Amino acid sequence: MAQLKRRHRARYWFDTTMSKGTPALIGWLGMASGTLVLIVASLSLLVAPRDAEDKGHWAGVVWRSLLRTLDPGTMGADKGTAPFLALMLTATVGGIFIVSALIGVLTTGLESKITELRKGRSRIVERDHTVLLGWSDQVFTVIAELIEANQSERRSCVALLADHDKVDMEDEIKARIGDTRKTRVVCRRGNPLKVADLELVSPSTARSIIVLSPPVDDPDTHVIKALLSLNAHSWGADRPHVVAAVHDSANLPAARLAGGATARVIDADDMAIRLIVQSHRQSGLSRVCADLLDFDGHEFYMRSEPKLAGLTYGEALHGYDLGIPVGLRHADGKVSVNPPVNTLIRADDEMIVLAEDDLLIRLARNPPEIVESAITSVTPCPAAPERTLLIGWNHRAPKIIELLEDFVEPGSELQVAAPRRDPRAGLKPVHNLTVRFTTCDPTDRPSLEALDVGSYQHIIVLSDAAFQPHHADARTLVTLLHLRDMEESLGDPYSIVSEINDDANREVAQVTKADDFIVSDKLISLMLTQLSENQHLYDVFVDLLDPWGSEIYLKPASDYVHPGVQANFTTLIEAGRRRGETVIGYRRRDLFHEPPDYGVVLNPDKRAPLKLSVEDRVIVLAEN
C-alpha cells in the first residue's frame, strides 16, 4: 500500500513537472541523454575494457558516447569487439530518439512562443505615446491624423488595445492607411474594459488616451465602462489626459463622472447638431471646420507671446508674419475667441493662433502695408427672417429645431417633410420659428416637387435612421440628386446641407454638388485627435459652435474690400478688425464645388496680392 502511494506521488510529481512546458521537457530530455551516455560508458568499461581503453580513460569514453548520441555518423569510424559495437549502437539509436524528441520540443516551443507573440499579449515599453482603446472605423481616421500631427517629431508611437486579432488589426491598418512614416503603430489584443489588460499598452507613461466608441447597439455603455477602468488604474505623478465621446446626451454626466477630472468627454450628437445648424446657414462651413479639425491643413495652437504683452487684441491681429491670432486663453483657463479688439493682452495669457504647424508661427518684424483704398465702408444688411426646409427625420431633428430657434430671426419658418407621423406634438415650444409639417417620401420626385423647394433659402437633408447606414446614405444621395436637378431649373435659389453616415459615401455624393456634407463620426474622430494633442482646444471648438459668442461666418467679400481691387490679406484682416471681427481666410465662388478644398483658403500669405469678386466669401469669426 505504501509502495502504491509512493508510485502515485511520484507520478503526480512527474506530471506536474511536465506541465511546466518546454523548459521542463528539455530538462527531462537532457537528463535522459545524460543517463544514457553514463550507462553506455560504464558498461563499455565492464563488458569491453580493452576497446574502452583504446578510447582513453572513463571521461574519454563518456565524451565519445555523447558524440555518438548527438551525431549518428560518428559510429561509422568505430572498431572493436561485438559487445563494444553493440553498446555504441545502443547509444546512437537512443540518441536518435532523444535528439528527434528534442527537436520536436524546441519546434513546438518556438511555434508556441511565436503564436503567443502574434496574439499581442506582451506589454509594450514606451513613453509619451498615444493610447487608443477600442476598435471601430474611427481607428483609421484617428491614426491617420496622429501620423500627420507627429510629422515634426523624430519618433512617435500609437498603441492600440482592442479585443481583436493582433495580426488582423495590423493588416487592416496597413491596407487602409499605408505608410505610417515616423509613427509606429503597435497593436495589442485585450479587453479595454479590464484593468489588467490596460497594462499591455503602458497607460501610465502615455501622453494621452483616446477611448473610441465600438460599433455596437449601445456604445456609450462601453465608453463609460472603459472610463471607469481607467479611473481604477493606479497612476503615477503625471496622469495622461483622457478624451472620449458619447452619442447620447443623457449619458454625458455619467461619462464625465466616470472619467474623472482629467478626462474630457464630448457630446458627439450635440457637436454634429451644432455643425448641421450652422452649416445650413453658412455654405462651406463644414469644409472650414474639417480643415480646422484635421492635421493636414490648419489648426489652432496655444502659445505664450511675452512680446505681445501690453498690446490690445486688435493690435496683435497684425503681430504675426505666419499665423493668425483668433483669441486668448487666460491664466484661469477661460478661453476668449475673437474678444473685443481693445482687450489688453496680459503676460500670463496664451495666444490662440491659427497656423499650418506650430513650427510655422512667427511674429512680424515689418507688417505688410494696408491698402486703405481697397477697404469698403459698406454697412452689412440686417438679418432677416429665413425659410428652411428640413427633409427627413431622426433622433437629432428635435435638437436641431431647438438650436435653430437660437440662430434665426423672429418670423422665420421651418417646414419639416418626412415619411412619418407629425412629430410636432413632442417638440418644445419655439418663438422665433413657425414649424410646419407635411408627409413626404424624400426619394420620390413628385413628393419633393410638391414642397415648392424654390421658396426656401436653406435645405437640410437628414439621414433616415429607419434604414441601415449604407442604405440610408443611398437614399440621401437620391434626394440630393433630385434637389440639385430642380435647383438648376430654378436658378440656384437655396443651399443644401446633408447628413452622411459613411465618409466613403461623401466622395460619391460630390456629384450632387451639395454645399455641405456632415459626416458626424469622422468629425468627432478629428476632434478627439485634436483634443488628445491639446485638451484645452475643447473650449475653443465649443465657443465656435455655440450660438452665444463668436461663430464662424462666410460673409460677402464686398462687405470688406471693393470687388476686383488688388489688395492683400493683411488689408482683409484690417477690414475685419474695424468691424470687431477676426478674418481667417476666404472662399472662391468659382471653386465652390472643386475638391479637395472647395474654394476654401485659410491663413494665406499676408503679403501676396489678392483680388476678390462680389461672389467670393470672407471667412471670419464674429458674433453675428
XYZ file of C-alpha atoms in Angstrom:
624
model
C 0.000 0.000 0.000
C 2.807 2.387 0.923
C 4.590 1.490 -2.300
C 1.452 2.280 -4.301
C 1.181 5.699 -2.634
C 4.817 6.421 -3.452
C 4.160 5.460 -7.077
C 1.134 7.787 -7.246
C 3.099 10.606 -5.586
C 5.995 10.123 -7.997
C 3.677 10.062 -10.986
C 1.913 13.225 -9.766
C 5.290 14.936 -9.347
C 6.298 13.867 -12.849
C 3.009 15.137 -14.345
C 3.385 18.456 -12.523
C 6.902 18.853 -13.825
C 5.881 18.033 -17.406
C 3.050 20.574 -17.285
C 5.550 23.407 -16.856
C 6.065 23.480 -20.610
C 9.033 23.494 -22.950
C 11.809 24.142 -20.376
C 10.703 21.119 -18.312
C 10.608 18.882 -21.408
C 14.091 19.988 -22.440
C 15.310 19.254 -18.907
C 13.883 15.721 -18.950
C 15.375 15.018 -22.376
C 18.734 16.319 -21.238
C 18.548 14.102 -18.161
C 17.630 11.092 -20.312
C 20.514 11.815 -22.674
C 22.979 12.129 -19.794
C 21.734 8.928 -18.209
C 22.092 7.040 -21.497
C 25.636 8.315 -22.017
C 26.721 7.403 -18.483
C 25.198 3.913 -18.692
C 26.797 3.170 -22.069
C 30.198 4.465 -20.932
C 30.099 2.453 -17.725
C 29.019 -0.785 -19.457
C 31.764 -0.287 -22.039
C 34.393 -0.370 -19.295
C 32.811 -3.530 -17.828
C 31.952 -5.503 -20.984
C 34.745 -4.442 -23.341
C 37.524 -2.948 -21.194
C 40.194 -3.341 -23.939
C 38.167 -1.471 -26.544
C 37.278 1.142 -23.954
C 40.934 1.634 -23.004
C 41.733 2.414 -26.634
C 39.413 5.416 -26.314
C 41.203 6.700 -23.212
C 40.074 6.888 -19.617
C 36.455 6.808 -18.429
C 35.885 10.529 -19.173
C 37.062 9.940 -22.730
C 34.577 7.104 -23.156
C 31.798 9.363 -21.855
C 32.761 12.057 -24.367
C 32.811 9.568 -27.273
C 29.451 8.167 -26.195
C 27.990 11.680 -26.074
C 29.184 12.333 -29.636
C 27.513 9.124 -30.840
C 24.302 10.186 -29.084
C 24.253 13.557 -30.801
C 25.665 12.536 -34.176
C 24.835 9.046 -35.551
C 27.566 9.408 -38.201
C 30.278 9.236 -35.571
C 29.688 5.471 -35.196
C 30.892 4.866 -38.763
C 34.538 5.086 -37.621
C 34.140 2.680 -34.678
C 36.186 -0.538 -34.470
C 36.181 -3.191 -31.776
C 34.512 -6.281 -30.468
C 30.847 -7.081 -30.983
C 29.796 -6.134 -27.403
C 31.502 -2.746 -27.696
C 29.923 -2.013 -31.067
C 26.533 -3.120 -29.726
C 26.844 -0.632 -26.869
C 27.823 2.157 -29.284
C 24.870 1.218 -31.485
C 22.616 1.450 -28.431
C 23.961 4.954 -27.701
C 23.415 6.009 -31.308
C 19.856 4.644 -31.558
C 18.930 6.143 -28.196
C 20.473 9.436 -29.301
C 18.342 9.417 -32.456
C 15.172 9.181 -30.383
C 16.314 11.750 -27.822
C 17.562 14.302 -30.390
C 14.422 13.839 -32.501
C 12.278 14.435 -29.442
C 14.408 17.467 -28.529
C 13.969 18.974 -31.995
C 10.230 18.376 -31.774
C 10.044 20.008 -28.345
C 12.088 23.024 -29.488
C 9.983 23.413 -32.639
C 6.745 23.189 -30.676
C 8.033 25.632 -28.062
C 9.176 28.105 -30.722
C 5.851 27.894 -32.555
C 4.027 28.379 -29.262
C 6.120 31.479 -28.496
C 5.504 32.915 -31.981
C 1.794 32.229 -31.616
C 1.827 33.975 -28.240
C 3.600 36.988 -29.746
C 1.090 37.094 -32.600
C -1.694 37.243 -30.029
C -0.305 40.594 -28.877
C -0.326 39.813 -25.175
C 3.108 41.207 -24.317
C 3.416 44.569 -22.568
C 4.885 47.459 -24.545
C 7.606 49.716 -23.142
C 7.016 53.241 -24.454
C 6.848 56.808 -23.169
C 4.874 59.833 -24.385
C 2.820 57.661 -26.721
C -0.866 57.902 -27.592
C -3.125 55.049 -26.479
C -6.267 54.091 -28.417
C -8.824 51.909 -26.640
C -11.355 50.043 -28.774
C -11.813 49.143 -32.419
C -14.102 50.806 -34.948
C -13.849 52.712 -38.218
C -12.745 55.708 -36.146
C -9.391 53.975 -35.649
C -8.243 54.717 -39.181
C -9.160 58.411 -39.064
C -7.529 58.899 -35.660
C -4.308 57.074 -36.584
C -4.039 58.922 -39.904
C -4.424 62.265 -38.106
C -1.886 61.328 -35.440
C 0.586 60.457 -38.194
C 0.125 63.953 -39.635
C 0.378 65.557 -36.193
C 3.652 63.783 -35.437
C 5.441 64.764 -38.635
C 7.618 67.250 -36.759
C 8.611 64.610 -34.166
C 11.708 62.426 -34.514
C 9.809 59.348 -33.398
C 6.323 58.704 -32.074
C 4.171 55.747 -31.166
C 0.469 54.910 -31.189
C -0.576 51.911 -29.074
C -3.912 50.291 -29.902
C -5.695 47.960 -27.466
C -8.767 46.122 -28.729
C -10.391 42.704 -28.411
C -9.449 41.733 -31.980
C -6.755 39.569 -33.515
C -3.464 41.485 -33.490
C -2.416 40.417 -36.990
C -5.834 41.249 -38.446
C -5.684 44.740 -36.911
C -2.188 45.329 -38.294
C -3.189 44.108 -41.764
C -6.292 46.303 -41.858
C -4.376 49.380 -40.682
C -1.747 48.766 -43.337
C -4.419 48.343 -46.033
C -6.433 51.437 -45.032
C -3.615 53.803 -44.044
C -0.459 52.519 -45.721
C 2.835 54.166 -44.803
C 2.839 55.399 -41.196
C 6.068 57.381 -41.763
C 7.692 58.400 -38.456
C 4.893 56.950 -36.341
C 4.969 53.338 -35.150
C 1.592 51.683 -34.632
C 1.681 48.897 -32.040
C -1.367 46.630 -31.659
C -2.200 44.585 -28.584
C -5.116 42.239 -28.060
C -7.054 42.773 -24.858
C -10.326 43.974 -23.412
C -10.216 47.757 -22.767
C -12.869 47.230 -20.088
C -10.463 45.169 -17.941
C -7.953 46.957 -15.744
C -5.399 44.143 -16.102
C -5.452 44.317 -19.916
C -4.823 48.072 -19.862
C -1.283 47.368 -18.652
C -0.470 45.880 -22.068
C -0.302 49.399 -23.596
C 1.511 51.038 -20.659
C -1.060 53.773 -19.970
C 0.891 55.211 -17.029
C 3.644 56.507 -19.320
C 1.329 57.638 -22.145
C 0.889 61.242 -23.234
C -2.838 60.857 -23.884
C -5.551 58.186 -24.095
C -8.420 58.135 -26.597
C -11.465 55.965 -25.856
C -13.235 55.007 -29.098
C -16.908 54.070 -29.407
C -17.332 50.439 -30.512
C -19.772 49.551 -33.336
C -22.444 48.039 -31.057
C -26.053 48.861 -30.212
C -25.196 50.714 -27.005
C -21.682 52.169 -27.490
C -21.954 54.686 -24.638
C -22.117 51.878 -22.062
C -18.765 50.541 -23.286
C -17.226 54.009 -23.287
C -18.360 54.645 -19.700
C -17.041 51.238 -18.554
C -13.683 51.964 -20.213
C -13.530 55.322 -18.425
C -14.262 53.564 -15.119
C -11.461 51.070 -15.821
C -9.050 53.934 -16.447
C -10.117 55.619 -13.230
C -9.488 52.385 -11.327
C -5.955 52.184 -12.724
C -3.030 53.048 -10.447
C -1.478 56.220 -11.856
C 1.839 57.863 -11.180
C 2.500 61.545 -10.618
C 1.857 62.518 -14.252
C -1.526 61.181 -15.266
C -2.252 61.375 -19.023
C -5.366 63.204 -20.118
C -8.207 61.086 -21.470
C -10.604 62.014 -24.278
C -13.803 60.206 -25.248
C -17.172 60.824 -26.885
C -20.706 59.710 -26.096
C -23.536 59.651 -28.632
C -26.459 60.171 -26.277
C -26.547 63.493 -24.419
C -28.309 61.815 -21.489
C -25.159 59.733 -20.858
C -22.821 62.740 -20.765
C -22.999 63.405 -16.961
C -22.378 59.727 -16.162
C -19.456 59.556 -18.612
C -17.826 62.678 -17.179
C -18.241 61.344 -13.657
C -16.701 58.019 -14.725
C -13.799 59.753 -16.453
C -12.853 61.957 -13.539
C -11.208 65.361 -13.517
C -8.546 64.569 -16.123
C -10.957 63.210 -18.752
C -12.513 65.310 -21.496
C -15.781 63.759 -22.666
C -17.584 65.373 -25.581
C -21.169 65.034 -26.702
C -20.911 63.694 -30.262
C -24.572 64.256 -31.074
C -24.510 67.809 -29.781
C -21.437 68.662 -31.871
C -22.988 67.180 -35.015
C -26.257 69.066 -34.425
C -24.449 72.374 -33.935
C -22.487 71.844 -37.120
C -25.590 70.921 -39.116
C -27.462 74.011 -37.918
C -24.582 76.393 -38.572
C -23.613 74.826 -41.905
C -27.119 75.116 -43.331
C -26.856 78.894 -42.849
C -23.194 79.231 -43.940
C -22.415 77.424 -47.185
C -18.952 75.878 -46.972
C -18.768 75.878 -43.182
C -18.317 72.104 -42.895
C -15.273 72.320 -45.166
C -13.818 75.083 -42.986
C -14.432 73.046 -39.816
C -12.889 69.932 -41.362
C -9.788 71.947 -42.240
C -9.580 73.313 -38.692
C -10.004 69.854 -37.159
C -7.649 67.762 -39.274
C -3.859 67.971 -39.065
C -3.416 68.039 -42.822
C -4.435 71.694 -43.068
C -4.529 74.482 -40.487
C -5.066 74.020 -36.778
C -5.308 76.048 -33.599
C -2.238 76.286 -31.385
C -1.763 77.890 -27.974
C 1.495 79.636 -27.155
C 2.819 82.310 -24.846
C 3.950 85.509 -26.549
C 5.660 87.800 -23.972
C 6.458 90.324 -26.732
C 2.732 90.943 -27.270
C 2.013 91.622 -23.575
C 0.602 95.103 -23.115
C -0.840 95.277 -26.639
C -4.527 95.026 -27.437
C -6.021 92.078 -29.286
C -6.724 94.348 -32.257
C -3.033 95.303 -32.442
C -1.989 91.656 -32.142
C -4.020 90.802 -35.276
C -1.135 92.359 -37.254
C 1.535 90.931 -34.960
C 2.313 87.763 -36.941
C 4.032 87.128 -40.258
C 2.982 83.477 -40.114
C -0.229 82.596 -38.306
C -3.417 84.446 -37.394
C -4.452 85.213 -33.783
C -8.040 84.115 -33.116
C -8.337 84.547 -29.353
C -6.810 84.321 -25.899
C -6.542 81.680 -23.198
C -6.281 83.350 -19.815
C -4.358 82.129 -16.782
C -7.568 80.858 -15.160
C -8.211 78.581 -18.163
C -11.009 80.688 -19.640
C -10.973 80.965 -23.427
C -11.995 84.085 -25.365
C -12.462 83.587 -29.103
C -12.481 86.843 -31.077
C -12.509 89.046 -27.958
C -13.168 92.798 -28.286
C -10.331 94.486 -30.167
C -9.499 96.659 -27.156
C -8.882 93.621 -24.905
C -5.478 94.019 -23.245
C -3.103 91.056 -23.569
C -1.538 90.124 -20.225
C 1.836 88.488 -19.708
C 0.245 85.256 -18.467
C -2.187 84.993 -21.405
C -1.692 82.461 -24.172
C -2.407 83.429 -27.753
C -4.662 81.081 -29.732
C -3.120 81.076 -33.204
C -4.336 79.544 -36.464
C -1.354 78.075 -38.336
C -0.366 75.221 -40.601
C 2.051 73.893 -37.974
C 3.353 75.065 -34.617
C 6.775 75.439 -36.240
C 5.250 77.807 -38.809
C 4.276 80.556 -36.361
C 6.390 83.708 -36.495
C 5.962 87.189 -35.088
C 6.057 90.058 -37.563
C 9.023 92.400 -37.814
C 7.683 94.637 -40.568
C 3.930 94.084 -41.088
C 2.726 94.336 -44.723
C 1.244 97.609 -45.896
C -2.526 98.013 -45.603
C -4.188 99.110 -48.861
C -6.645 101.654 -47.474
C -8.238 102.353 -50.852
C -9.391 98.712 -51.086
C -11.336 98.719 -47.800
C -15.046 99.284 -48.272
C -17.353 101.129 -45.925
C -20.459 99.130 -46.834
C -22.821 98.617 -43.923
C -23.902 94.959 -43.654
C -27.565 94.273 -44.283
C -29.521 93.459 -41.104
C -30.501 89.839 -40.600
C -33.911 88.892 -41.969
C -36.330 86.012 -41.292
C -35.478 82.807 -43.149
C -37.377 79.894 -44.646
C -35.797 76.477 -44.078
C -36.848 73.049 -45.355
C -35.959 70.013 -43.198
C -36.207 66.782 -45.215
C -36.168 63.507 -43.264
C -36.286 62.768 -39.554
C -34.107 61.081 -36.963
C -33.295 61.453 -33.247
C -31.298 64.629 -33.932
C -34.213 66.524 -35.503
C -35.823 67.844 -32.263
C -32.487 69.231 -31.050
C -31.804 70.741 -34.467
C -35.091 72.627 -34.239
C -34.296 73.797 -30.693
C -30.875 75.104 -31.716
C -32.207 76.641 -34.911
C -34.548 78.674 -32.719
C -31.492 80.410 -31.178
C -29.935 81.345 -34.535
C -32.804 82.626 -36.674
C -34.622 85.946 -36.565
C -38.242 86.164 -35.336
C -40.718 85.350 -38.064
C -38.614 82.565 -39.602
C -40.265 79.399 -40.905
C -39.307 75.744 -40.814
C -41.034 73.162 -42.997
C -40.498 69.524 -41.948
C -41.043 66.904 -44.674
C -40.649 63.284 -43.611
C -42.247 59.840 -44.149
C -43.755 59.613 -40.659
C -46.467 60.964 -38.399
C -46.482 64.616 -37.434
C -43.780 64.958 -34.723
C -44.611 68.499 -33.631
C -46.570 67.383 -30.566
C -43.347 66.202 -28.918
C -41.333 69.357 -29.652
C -40.502 72.063 -27.139
C -42.252 75.410 -27.729
C -40.429 77.787 -30.114
C -40.973 81.509 -30.595
C -38.729 82.652 -33.454
C -39.790 79.745 -35.670
C -43.080 78.677 -37.173
C -42.831 74.901 -37.602
C -44.993 73.159 -40.194
C -45.119 69.505 -41.200
C -46.048 67.505 -44.290
C -45.726 63.799 -45.047
C -43.199 63.210 -47.827
C -41.050 60.429 -49.265
C -37.643 62.107 -49.770
C -36.713 59.795 -52.651
C -39.934 60.440 -54.593
C -39.582 63.257 -57.149
C -43.280 64.276 -57.250
C -43.357 64.483 -53.443
C -40.339 66.814 -53.475
C -41.769 68.977 -56.247
C -44.976 69.397 -54.219
C -42.908 71.078 -51.468
C -42.166 74.135 -53.638
C -38.444 73.882 -52.781
C -37.670 77.087 -54.677
C -39.345 79.151 -51.953
C -36.718 78.167 -49.322
C -33.287 79.674 -48.739
C -31.888 76.636 -46.898
C -32.477 72.875 -47.078
C -31.338 70.276 -44.535
C -31.393 66.586 -45.544
C -31.199 64.204 -42.580
C -30.185 60.541 -42.701
C -33.117 58.187 -42.139
C -32.432 56.127 -39.006
C -35.046 53.543 -40.075
C -32.514 52.082 -42.552
C -29.019 50.669 -42.288
C -26.318 53.380 -42.636
C -25.290 52.448 -46.192
C -28.907 52.197 -47.363
C -29.740 55.488 -45.617
C -26.801 57.153 -47.416
C -28.046 55.790 -50.739
C -31.471 57.319 -50.113
C -29.826 60.619 -49.162
C -27.901 60.630 -52.456
C -31.110 60.103 -54.412
C -32.747 63.006 -52.576
C -29.740 65.256 -53.240
C -29.774 64.443 -56.951
C -33.455 65.376 -57.185
C -32.883 68.634 -55.290
C -29.895 69.631 -57.375
C -31.698 68.882 -60.617
C -34.659 71.004 -59.526
C -32.316 73.778 -58.402
C -30.716 74.083 -61.837
C -34.084 74.830 -63.379
C -34.936 77.278 -60.575
C -31.714 79.305 -60.772
C -29.768 78.220 -57.648
C -32.181 79.608 -55.023
C -31.132 77.521 -51.993
C -28.175 75.970 -50.164
C -28.153 72.292 -49.170
C -26.543 70.628 -46.171
C -26.847 66.852 -45.849
C -26.006 64.263 -43.232
C -23.861 61.308 -44.366
C -23.103 58.252 -42.215
C -20.039 56.877 -44.010
C -17.239 59.170 -45.160
C -16.607 56.836 -48.107
C -20.022 57.852 -49.477
C -19.079 61.531 -49.334
C -16.850 61.155 -52.388
C -19.744 59.631 -54.317
C -22.018 62.426 -53.099
C -19.810 65.108 -54.675
C -21.623 64.626 -57.995
C -24.741 66.096 -56.373
C -22.843 69.371 -55.750
C -24.480 69.833 -52.391
C -22.988 72.700 -50.407
C -22.028 70.813 -47.248
C -21.770 67.203 -46.089
C -21.810 66.456 -42.377
C -20.093 63.145 -41.571
C -20.506 63.206 -37.804
C -18.380 60.136 -36.966
C -15.396 61.467 -38.896
C -15.703 64.962 -37.429
C -15.869 63.516 -33.918
C -12.791 61.387 -34.675
C -10.945 64.504 -35.826
C -11.961 66.399 -32.703
C -10.870 63.555 -30.413
C -7.476 63.576 -32.099
C -7.135 67.339 -31.683
C -8.051 67.083 -28.004
C -5.561 64.257 -27.479
C -2.844 66.691 -28.537
C -4.256 69.644 -26.568
C -7.338 69.134 -24.407
C -7.745 72.918 -23.899
C -8.911 73.226 -27.524
C -12.280 71.824 -26.441
C -13.348 75.236 -25.148
C -12.328 76.827 -28.453
C -14.467 74.477 -30.544
C -17.438 74.740 -28.181
C -17.245 78.539 -28.370
C -17.162 78.461 -32.177
C -20.244 76.224 -32.388
C -22.253 77.962 -29.677
C -24.958 80.459 -30.735
C -23.849 82.732 -27.892
C -20.477 84.277 -28.648
C -18.391 84.281 -31.813
C -19.017 81.764 -34.570
C -17.546 81.101 -38.000
C -19.269 83.034 -40.798
C -18.713 83.197 -44.532
C -19.715 86.747 -45.461
C -19.781 88.576 -48.817
C -16.314 89.833 -49.760
C -17.843 93.138 -50.880
C -18.591 93.921 -47.220
C -14.819 94.129 -46.603
C -12.978 95.125 -49.793
C -14.011 96.556 -53.140
C -14.555 93.754 -55.684
C -11.764 93.484 -58.251
C -9.436 95.898 -56.418
C -5.986 94.469 -55.713
C -5.051 94.357 -52.033
C -3.533 91.717 -49.751
C -4.713 89.509 -46.904
C -3.413 91.974 -44.311
C -5.861 94.514 -45.738
C -8.646 91.967 -45.351
C -7.648 91.373 -41.697
C -7.725 95.125 -41.065
C -11.163 95.454 -42.671
C -12.460 92.762 -40.317
C -10.723 94.281 -37.294
C -12.576 97.571 -37.820
C -15.840 95.624 -37.600
C -14.811 93.731 -34.456
C -14.214 90.502 -36.414
C -11.256 88.193 -36.942
C -10.636 87.285 -40.578
C -9.081 83.812 -41.002
C -9.468 83.194 -44.751
C -11.699 83.424 -47.804
C -13.604 81.212 -50.264
C -13.567 81.479 -54.052
C -17.008 81.224 -55.648
C -15.732 79.628 -58.856
C -14.176 76.775 -56.819
C -17.183 76.050 -54.570
C -17.574 72.502 -55.888
C -13.921 71.666 -56.651
C -12.306 69.125 -54.270
C -10.349 68.877 -52.104
C -10.643 72.420 -50.682
C -13.894 73.562 -52.394
C -12.539 77.071 -52.727
C -11.663 77.452 -49.025
C -8.322 79.175 -48.305
C -7.307 79.558 -44.649
C -4.355 81.542 -43.299
C -2.969 82.621 -46.705
C 0.203 84.608 -47.330
C -0.425 88.059 -45.863
C 1.772 89.840 -48.447
C 0.593 88.134 -51.640
C -1.634 90.198 -53.995
C -5.318 89.401 -53.541
C -8.414 90.244 -55.570
C -11.872 89.097 -54.556
C -15.044 89.155 -56.610
C -18.523 90.138 -55.469
C -19.479 86.435 -55.245
C -16.492 85.405 -53.107
C -16.789 84.993 -49.351
C -14.621 86.117 -46.436
C -14.275 83.625 -43.554
C -14.498 85.441 -40.230
C -15.024 84.883 -36.532
C -17.864 87.175 -35.497
C -20.754 87.416 -33.055
C -23.339 87.741 -35.820
